[in-house]
């Protein structure tokens, strides 16, 4: 990766030098000297950026659904002690109770160093599926993705609000990272109920989910969520210019 980075930077700078070179007054010795200095400066600058940038992280952790060794943003990699993927609620409760220290991860879309760990990492994406739908609110396992709920809801003339053009986030991830999108409200504000597991494996219900927003797993592992749904309607809008005085008549 470092060599590729150096090569790209060098080619860009070299191209800039050659594009500004006047061949009629070109002096070979001066040109070679400048190329040598440019090479030294490029390599040094790249090494400083690569090894001394405090935000640079180089670890290894397979998290994307395509098998690529990085999260969605491709900027954080790490290697946990073990990755646990529970298939049901009871397995998750037992694991959390027995674990000395654990973190939880969803779809890997919105990310924080809080998820980074050398110990146990819980991947909740196997806990998925719709639990109930009463026409105005839908309850689902927290490992379900926004896309899965949208496919189900749009077939019934309903939709979620607060998400954007990317739908691969888990419901728990969207809630605990305060996901926002194209609507004038946040995704987390549409959550009306949730269930979490604490460090002992005990279940807790949240009728008010305000403090779960941006919690990033610090208030427990989110296992079930309920969201308000809305009519899925087509809208049109028109843009026109109007004088300010006309607004007052």
CSV table of C-alpha atoms in Angstrom, one decimal:
chain,number,residue,atom,x,y,z
A,1,UNK,CA,0.0,0.0,0.0
A,2,UNK,CA,2.8,2.4,0.8
A,3,UNK,CA,4.6,1.8,-2.5
A,4,UNK,CA,1.4,2.3,-4.4
A,5,UNK,CA,0.7,5.5,-2.5
A,6,UNK,CA,4.3,6.8,-3.2
A,7,UNK,CA,4.0,5.9,-6.9
A,8,UNK,CA,0.7,7.7,-7.3
A,9,UNK,CA,2.0,10.9,-5.6
A,10,UNK,CA,5.2,10.8,-7.7
A,11,UNK,CA,3.4,10.4,-11.0
A,12,UNK,CA,1.1,13.3,-10.2
A,13,UNK,CA,4.0,15.6,-9.2
A,14,UNK,CA,6.1,14.4,-12.2
A,15,UNK,CA,3.3,15.1,-14.6
A,16,UNK,CA,3.0,18.6,-13.2
A,17,UNK,CA,6.7,19.2,-13.6
A,18,UNK,CA,6.8,17.9,-17.2
A,19,UNK,CA,3.7,19.9,-18.2
A,20,UNK,CA,5.4,23.1,-17.1
A,21,UNK,CA,8.8,22.3,-18.7
A,22,UNK,CA,9.9,24.4,-21.7
A,23,UNK,CA,11.9,22.1,-24.0
A,24,UNK,CA,13.6,25.0,-25.8
A,25,UNK,CA,15.5,26.0,-22.6
A,26,UNK,CA,15.7,22.5,-21.0
A,27,UNK,CA,19.0,21.8,-19.3
A,28,UNK,CA,19.5,18.0,-18.7
A,29,UNK,CA,21.6,18.4,-15.5
A,30,UNK,CA,19.1,20.8,-13.9
A,31,UNK,CA,16.2,18.6,-14.9
A,32,UNK,CA,17.8,15.4,-13.4
A,33,UNK,CA,18.7,17.3,-10.2
A,34,UNK,CA,15.1,18.5,-9.9
A,35,UNK,CA,13.8,15.0,-10.5
A,36,UNK,CA,16.1,13.6,-7.8
A,37,UNK,CA,15.0,16.2,-5.3
A,38,UNK,CA,11.4,15.6,-6.2
A,39,UNK,CA,11.8,11.9,-5.6
A,40,UNK,CA,13.4,12.4,-2.2
A,41,UNK,CA,10.7,14.8,-1.1
A,42,UNK,CA,7.9,12.6,-2.4
A,43,UNK,CA,9.2,9.5,-0.6
A,44,UNK,CA,9.8,11.4,2.6
A,45,UNK,CA,6.4,13.1,2.6
A,46,UNK,CA,4.6,9.7,2.0
A,47,UNK,CA,6.5,8.0,4.8
A,48,UNK,CA,5.6,10.8,7.2
A,49,UNK,CA,2.0,10.6,6.3
A,50,UNK,CA,1.8,6.8,6.4
A,51,UNK,CA,3.7,6.1,9.6
A,52,UNK,CA,3.2,9.3,11.7
A,53,UNK,CA,-0.4,10.2,11.0
A,54,UNK,CA,-2.2,9.7,14.3
A,55,UNK,CA,-5.4,8.8,12.5
A,56,UNK,CA,-3.9,6.0,10.4
A,57,UNK,CA,-4.8,2.5,11.6
A,58,UNK,CA,-3.6,-0.7,10.2
A,59,UNK,CA,-5.2,-3.8,11.6
A,60,UNK,CA,-7.1,-6.7,10.1
A,61,UNK,CA,-10.8,-7.5,10.5
A,62,UNK,CA,-13.3,-9.0,8.0
A,63,UNK,CA,-16.5,-7.1,8.4
A,64,UNK,CA,-18.0,-6.2,5.0
A,65,UNK,CA,-20.5,-8.6,3.4
A,66,UNK,CA,-18.3,-8.8,0.3
A,67,UNK,CA,-15.4,-10.2,2.3
A,68,UNK,CA,-13.2,-7.1,2.0
A,69,UNK,CA,-10.9,-6.6,5.0
A,70,UNK,CA,-12.4,-3.3,6.1
A,71,UNK,CA,-15.6,-1.5,7.2
A,72,UNK,CA,-17.7,0.5,4.8
A,73,UNK,CA,-15.5,3.6,5.1
A,74,UNK,CA,-12.3,1.6,4.6
A,75,UNK,CA,-10.5,3.6,7.3
A,76,UNK,CA,-10.5,1.3,10.3
A,77,UNK,CA,-9.2,-2.2,10.6
A,78,UNK,CA,-8.6,-4.3,13.6
A,79,UNK,CA,-8.4,-7.9,14.8
A,80,UNK,CA,-10.7,-8.9,17.7
A,81,UNK,CA,-10.0,-11.9,20.0
A,82,UNK,CA,-13.1,-13.6,18.6
A,83,UNK,CA,-16.2,-12.7,16.6
A,84,UNK,CA,-19.4,-14.1,18.0
A,85,UNK,CA,-22.5,-14.3,15.8
A,86,UNK,CA,-25.5,-15.4,17.9
A,87,UNK,CA,-28.4,-17.2,16.2
A,88,UNK,CA,-31.0,-16.4,18.8
A,89,UNK,CA,-31.6,-14.3,21.9
A,90,UNK,CA,-30.6,-17.0,24.4
A,91,UNK,CA,-27.2,-17.5,22.8
A,92,UNK,CA,-26.5,-13.8,23.0
A,93,UNK,CA,-27.6,-13.5,26.6
A,94,UNK,CA,-25.3,-16.4,27.6
A,95,UNK,CA,-22.3,-15.0,25.7
A,96,UNK,CA,-22.6,-11.5,27.1
A,97,UNK,CA,-22.9,-12.8,30.6
A,98,UNK,CA,-19.8,-15.0,30.2
A,99,UNK,CA,-17.7,-12.5,28.3
A,100,UNK,CA,-15.2,-10.4,30.3
A,101,UNK,CA,-15.3,-7.5,27.8
A,102,UNK,CA,-17.2,-7.2,24.5
A,103,UNK,CA,-18.2,-4.8,21.9
A,104,UNK,CA,-21.0,-5.0,19.3
A,105,UNK,CA,-21.1,-4.2,15.6
A,106,UNK,CA,-23.8,-3.9,13.0
A,107,UNK,CA,-23.5,-3.3,9.3
A,108,UNK,CA,-20.2,-1.4,9.5
A,109,UNK,CA,-21.6,1.7,7.8
A,110,UNK,CA,-21.3,4.4,10.5
A,111,UNK,CA,-18.2,3.7,12.6
A,112,UNK,CA,-16.6,4.7,15.8
A,113,UNK,CA,-13.3,3.6,17.6
A,114,UNK,CA,-15.7,2.4,20.4
A,115,UNK,CA,-16.3,-0.7,18.4
A,116,UNK,CA,-12.5,-1.5,18.1
A,117,UNK,CA,-11.5,-4.2,20.5
A,118,UNK,CA,-8.9,-6.9,20.9
A,119,UNK,CA,-11.3,-9.0,22.9
A,120,UNK,CA,-14.9,-10.2,22.1
A,121,UNK,CA,-16.8,-8.7,19.2
A,122,UNK,CA,-20.5,-9.4,18.8
A,123,UNK,CA,-22.0,-9.4,15.2
A,124,UNK,CA,-25.8,-9.1,15.6
A,125,UNK,CA,-26.6,-9.5,11.9
A,126,UNK,CA,-28.0,-13.0,12.4
A,127,UNK,CA,-30.7,-11.7,14.7
A,128,UNK,CA,-33.0,-10.5,12.0
A,129,UNK,CA,-36.6,-10.7,10.9
A,130,UNK,CA,-39.9,-8.9,11.4
A,131,UNK,CA,-41.6,-9.7,14.7
A,132,UNK,CA,-44.9,-7.8,14.3
A,133,UNK,CA,-46.6,-5.1,12.3
A,134,UNK,CA,-49.8,-3.4,13.3
A,135,UNK,CA,-50.1,-1.0,10.4
A,136,UNK,CA,-48.6,2.0,12.1
A,137,UNK,CA,-45.6,0.5,14.0
A,138,UNK,CA,-43.3,-2.3,13.0
A,139,UNK,CA,-41.2,-4.4,15.5
A,140,UNK,CA,-38.2,-6.3,14.3
A,141,UNK,CA,-34.9,-7.9,15.5
A,142,UNK,CA,-32.2,-5.3,15.7
A,143,UNK,CA,-29.9,-7.1,13.3
A,144,UNK,CA,-32.4,-6.6,10.4
A,145,UNK,CA,-31.4,-4.1,7.8
A,146,UNK,CA,-33.3,-1.0,6.8
A,147,UNK,CA,-33.5,-2.5,3.3
A,148,UNK,CA,-35.3,-5.6,4.6
A,149,UNK,CA,-37.9,-3.6,6.3
A,150,UNK,CA,-38.3,-1.2,3.4
A,151,UNK,CA,-39.0,-4.1,1.0
A,152,UNK,CA,-41.6,-5.5,3.4
A,153,UNK,CA,-43.2,-2.1,4.0
A,154,UNK,CA,-43.4,-0.7,0.5
A,155,UNK,CA,-45.3,-3.8,-0.6
A,156,UNK,CA,-47.9,-2.7,1.9
A,157,UNK,CA,-47.9,1.0,1.1
A,158,UNK,CA,-45.8,2.0,4.2
A,159,UNK,CA,-42.3,3.3,4.7
A,160,UNK,CA,-39.7,4.2,7.3
A,161,UNK,CA,-38.5,7.8,7.6
A,162,UNK,CA,-35.1,9.3,8.4
A,163,UNK,CA,-32.7,7.2,6.3
A,164,UNK,CA,-30.8,8.1,3.2
A,165,UNK,CA,-29.9,6.5,-0.1
A,166,UNK,CA,-27.9,3.7,1.6
A,167,UNK,CA,-30.1,1.0,3.2
A,168,UNK,CA,-27.5,-1.6,4.4
A,169,UNK,CA,-27.4,-0.4,8.0
A,170,UNK,CA,-28.8,-2.6,10.7
A,171,UNK,CA,-31.7,-1.2,12.7
A,172,UNK,CA,-29.7,-1.2,15.9
A,173,UNK,CA,-26.8,0.6,14.1
A,174,UNK,CA,-29.1,3.3,12.6
A,175,UNK,CA,-30.6,3.9,16.1
A,176,UNK,CA,-27.4,4.0,18.1
A,177,UNK,CA,-25.5,6.2,15.6
A,178,UNK,CA,-28.3,8.8,15.0
A,179,UNK,CA,-28.6,8.0,11.3
A,180,UNK,CA,-30.0,10.9,9.2
A,181,UNK,CA,-31.1,11.0,5.6
A,182,UNK,CA,-33.3,12.8,3.1
A,183,UNK,CA,-36.3,13.5,5.4
A,184,UNK,CA,-36.3,16.4,7.8
A,185,UNK,CA,-36.0,14.1,10.8
A,186,UNK,CA,-33.5,11.6,12.2
A,187,UNK,CA,-34.0,7.8,11.9
A,188,UNK,CA,-33.5,7.4,15.6
A,189,UNK,CA,-36.4,9.8,16.4
A,190,UNK,CA,-38.8,7.3,14.8
A,191,UNK,CA,-37.9,4.5,17.2
A,192,UNK,CA,-40.7,4.2,19.8
A,193,UNK,CA,-39.6,1.1,21.7
A,194,UNK,CA,-36.5,-1.0,22.2
A,195,UNK,CA,-35.1,-4.0,24.1
A,196,UNK,CA,-31.5,-4.3,25.2
A,197,UNK,CA,-29.3,-6.8,27.0
A,198,UNK,CA,-27.0,-5.5,29.8
A,199,UNK,CA,-23.6,-6.9,30.9
A,200,UNK,CA,-25.2,-9.7,32.9
A,201,UNK,CA,-27.4,-10.8,30.0
A,202,UNK,CA,-30.6,-9.4,31.5
A,203,UNK,CA,-33.3,-7.9,29.3
A,204,UNK,CA,-34.4,-4.3,29.6
A,205,UNK,CA,-37.2,-2.5,27.7
A,206,UNK,CA,-37.1,1.1,26.7
A,207,UNK,CA,-40.4,2.9,26.2
A,208,UNK,CA,-38.4,6.1,25.7
A,209,UNK,CA,-35.4,5.5,23.4
A,210,UNK,CA,-33.9,9.0,23.5
A,211,UNK,CA,-30.8,7.9,25.4
A,212,UNK,CA,-30.2,5.0,23.0
A,213,UNK,CA,-29.5,7.5,20.2
A,214,UNK,CA,-25.7,7.7,19.6
A,215,UNK,CA,-25.2,5.2,22.5
A,216,UNK,CA,-22.9,3.0,20.3
A,217,UNK,CA,-23.7,0.0,22.4
A,218,UNK,CA,-22.6,1.6,25.7
A,219,UNK,CA,-26.1,1.1,27.2
A,220,UNK,CA,-26.3,-2.5,26.2
A,221,UNK,CA,-26.7,-4.7,23.2
A,222,UNK,CA,-29.9,-3.6,21.3
A,223,UNK,CA,-31.8,-6.8,20.3
A,224,UNK,CA,-35.3,-5.6,19.3
A,225,UNK,CA,-36.6,-2.3,18.1
A,226,UNK,CA,-40.0,-0.8,17.1
A,227,UNK,CA,-40.3,2.0,14.6
A,228,UNK,CA,-43.1,4.2,13.5
A,229,UNK,CA,-44.1,3.7,9.9
A,230,UNK,CA,-45.6,6.2,7.4
A,231,UNK,CA,-47.8,6.2,4.3
A,232,UNK,CA,-45.6,5.6,1.2
A,233,UNK,CA,-46.8,8.3,-1.1
A,234,UNK,CA,-45.5,10.0,-4.3
A,235,UNK,CA,-45.1,13.8,-4.0
A,236,UNK,CA,-44.3,16.4,-6.6
A,237,UNK,CA,-43.0,20.0,-6.1
A,238,UNK,CA,-42.6,23.1,-8.2
A,239,UNK,CA,-39.9,25.7,-8.0
A,240,UNK,CA,-40.8,29.3,-8.9
A,241,UNK,CA,-39.6,32.8,-8.1
A,242,UNK,CA,-41.9,35.3,-6.4
A,243,UNK,CA,-41.4,38.8,-5.2
A,244,UNK,CA,-41.2,39.3,-1.5
A,245,UNK,CA,-44.0,41.8,-1.5
A,246,UNK,CA,-46.3,39.2,-3.0
A,247,UNK,CA,-45.9,37.1,0.1
A,248,UNK,CA,-47.7,39.6,2.2
A,249,UNK,CA,-50.8,39.8,0.0
